[in-house]
Amino acid sequence: MFKRSNVLLAAALAVAVCCASNSGGRGATRPAGQDDAEMPERAEGTFVQRKTLADVEVTITSKGTFKFEKGRSFEWRTVSPMPSTFIATPTNYSFIVNGKTTTRSLKSNVDKIAKIFEIKEVKDFVKSVKSVPEKGFPDKLTVEFKNGDRLDIEMKR
Amino acid sequence: MKAARIVLAVLIAFAACALAWRARTGLFVDPAILSLVSAEHAKLLCEMTAGRRFQGRMLLEGGNADALVEKADAICTNFSLRAAADFRRTLRRIAPLSRGLVSDETRALLLEGRFKEVANASAARLFGPAPPLFSVKDDPFLLATGYAMSLQSNLAPGWSMNGGYPSCERDGRHFLLLDCGDLSCDAAERLRAFAERANDSAQEDGLKVWCCGPVFHMARAASRAKREINLLSAASVAMVALLGWLLFRSWRFAPQLLVSVGAAFFVAAGALFAFFPRPHVLAFVFGTTLIGLAVDYVYHARAAGGAGRVARPLAQSLATSLVCFAPLLFADIAALRQMALFTMAGLVAAYLCALAWRRSRGDRPTGGDGTPCRLRRSRGDRPAGFGNILAIGSSLLVLVAMCGICRVEISFDPSAFYRPGTFLAEGEKRLLEVSRMGGGKIAFIHGKTLQESLEIEETAGLKGLSAVIPSLKRQRENAALVEKLRESEGKAYTALTGLKMPNEDKRGFLDAEHVEDETLHRIVRSFAVSGGRIMMPCPEEFRSDDPRIVVFEPRKVVKRIFDRMFHSASRLFAVSFVALALLLLLLFRGRFLHYAWPVGMAIACTAGMQGWLGIPITCFTLLCFFVMAGLGLDYVIFNHSNPVQETRRTVLYSFLSSLAGFGLLAFTEFPVTRSMGATLALGLFFAYILSKIEWRGEKRRRQKIAAYNPTPSKNSATLRLCDSALKDKTHARRQDAEWHEQEEQSAGEWRMRFMWFVYRWLGKGALKMMCVPVMAFIYPFAGGARRAVREFYEVLGIKAGAWRVFRHLLGFAWALADKTDACTLKKNLPVVSARDDDGHRAFKALVESGKGIFVISSHLGTIEVLNALGNHEQAAGGRVPFVHAFQQMGHDAVFMRMFMRHFDDSEICLHAVEDIGVETAVEMQAAIGRGELVLMAGDRVSAGSAKTLECDFLGRPCRWPKGVFAFARIMEAPIFFVTCVRTGWNAYEAHFRRFEGGSGAKADEILRQYAAFLEEETRTHPSEWHHFHDFFAS
């Protein structure tokens, strides 16, 4: 049920996170403010996601954890209010909700956060992506969608 | 002829009117193979091919999905293809109509009452990072978003959208589809060429481009067909022109041929369009058989010097051809009826054209050097040996060919009709592998409206258009289920997410019949056919009892089409054969088998050879048998009706023309035309070969009938004498045997034929050169001749060594060559001059005054070249009288048979000495009265004749034929003695002397003067002495 757009955006986000942390490598974590070479091999932490739906003026907040292994996998686990798990690898990604898993092949190789949103499936819906700091592992990500919706993510390692 | 012209004019006028009448609405030809089938199948297949998704697509393959999208965008731009679908715009358009749009999975859960599960899943999506695709104000449960996401997998499992293009990944390779349905044939061909070039060149990331779908195959086939038709037409026309020129050695046949073929096609087209508003292109293709038959009519008419002379066999040929094709008029397949009508109308026009053409003068088949080939030979005169070899060889060939019948395969496989090229085949294969759509079954749903069809599809469980746009009925059901979901889980959902349930869902329903979005419209069009019906691929295992759902496999349908055509054609062929047999029985009565069996055997042999060569018999090759029967009967009719060399040569060239025209089809790329070309080539070959074989009874019958010959000649009797001489001859090699008892030296049948071959193709000079080694070979075995020559020189008082004797014999061989040339093909006539003396002047004056002359020649020199003097005189404006020459035929029978086979009797008539009787004297007197010449040799006693005169010659008493001089006496005509002696390599001089005596002179006196003349000439030209027996024996 949580098919493509959700999974893909999560993947894009994961890659954005990875690339923000590692400007050159695939999925590597790097200290903030440094280039890709400074991305750590592993990183894990928590996130708070706020999704603002423009047409109903409602903000939905979810929390969860993330786990990163450079060049191997990226796991985005939403804990509350509705649990779900997103897992991305260099060749595919999976989305698990209510015990139901959806897997799709997705191959991408991006160096910078901006390139994440060049993935064709999500590109048309995304207006802009901003990360703070711009290089290295991001502490904050803001994604603005063309329909006016907005996504604010805060990550802590 | 006049009647033929009138009828032809009427037919042409009718055709013109018919074509003009049809031209008001346009002259259209139906190119679709589907038109050959029944209405039901045609409709289904036409609708299937009209569907967008089956027109044409391009499949891009590569290692990088993004690169594929870029390439796809570039192709769309460069070739003006439809741009990638804009998914966002499509979503905006259907947003207000998404009330009933729910994915199949969600619907299934709602139907089971699992509302909680649906609500939780919706919440998880909402709390995830992905944005909703539709406004949550109307769709808080994001059900429409779920539907939009499921669209991709509903269209094709495993496929998704990438940059607006359907794409998927298989085994690490990415694939992307481009819709090319709007392409013209030219554009498709350009696109295919581009794709092939792209694949041939090394591409980054292994990018490959494939073309799939009917539009590319049609474009490729049309392009190849166009090229091949141009090439083959040009080659065929060139071959026909060349063969016609070789036959007639002039271009005068060309206008008649062009007019005949043109008139035939015009009348045929008019007849076709008069009865069929939209005839099939196959009728015209099949009608090219008209060219072969029209060529036959023209050749035979011209060869005979006018159609009137061959009116009977032409009419028989026309009748049999019409009967061949007539049963096709009753076929249940329209294209077969059209083929029959076209061919029959054209044949009649070609026949009338041949009759209506003004009689040609002097345009008859020629020999190798362009001289008219007025040669006569009856079939019974062919050497027995050659006839046996031909019969044995043909029998073996026929036997071997017919054994192949056991291997014959009848095929209805559509691949026998068309096979794609390597590139297109690979593209189709690749698409099948990637799309994993096996089976090839198509389901047609026959609803009265599109909505009804969608409902039927949903009920049957098929995934077609309803998977993209559900029926309105289902959408209403979905809306009701969503309402229940809101009632059940609405409050909890609102508490969790903060989203309020709408008081009233103001959205509408998406009606497939009225979509405004271009992408959705394209999708609907790919499924929908006329009248509310829809079609879609269906799984192999799908079964349905609903009569409104028709499932069929296009391949099987096409196979059934060919099956039906084949059975129809084979039934008609059997009817045609029976009708033909009845017609032959009517025309030829007891001899009809002589005409029927070659054609029957040819068909059987052709089928057998097809078995050996692995060419399956299909409905198309079966049609070739009709053509084979028509043309084969032509060969038989003409060969049997007029078995002279002219006719046989004409038949040969007709066969070669047809072979060139049809046989070239065997080199096309299309399997169907290739098999038809091979079948026709084999069939024509066997028909021609078998038409040349005659049964013994027929041969005997023909020998009783005089050959067709406007100028009476004695040649038939002459050849009979040769035959009997060959049979009765005693093989005597004794020098002292009478001259007529001596066997011909080294004159075997095959040696004679070889020498003739050398003369015919290499000329007289080569023949004379060939005589040297031949004579060198013969010389040791010609003891009798050597002794005779030596004795002759002894009488003359000249010492003759071996070299002189050899030269003497060689001179005789050269004289034979000159004689042969002067009396047959005249390839290199010698320069013949006349010694300017009283004798010549007197002779010439008498000839010019139109008086007949009795000429006594001898075997000194070569009297036969005297007609070359006549040709020179004629060229100078002089008169050349007809000559009646008498010759003993039985002696040198082998040479005479070869000689007579090619003898030109336009200026000389040979009479056998053995046939001289009272009536001969009367006949010769009449000839002299007409101013003709009668020529006899006075220096040989006829075989078996006891009536001789004695007179000294060269101081020896010799015997002379009394009959010649007695005959000269009773002719009451001026008598001349003539010799023609060789004065150079290719030069002769004629010597004339008039007998000095009145009409009442006695034979002895004539003989005395003759002997004196001959002695004088002999002493002057001893090497020209051509008696190789003991001339001086008393």
PDB file of C-alpha atoms in Angstrom, chain B residues 63 198 530 719:
ATOM      1  CA  GLY B  63      22.459  -0.100 -17.960  1.00  0.00           C
ATOM      2  CA  ALA B 198      22.517   2.882 -33.164  1.00  0.00           C
ATOM      3  CA  SER B 530     -15.489   0.548 -32.271  1.00  0.00           C
ATOM      4  CA  LEU B 719      15.335 -38.003 -95.305  1.00  0.00           C
TER       5      LEU B 719
END
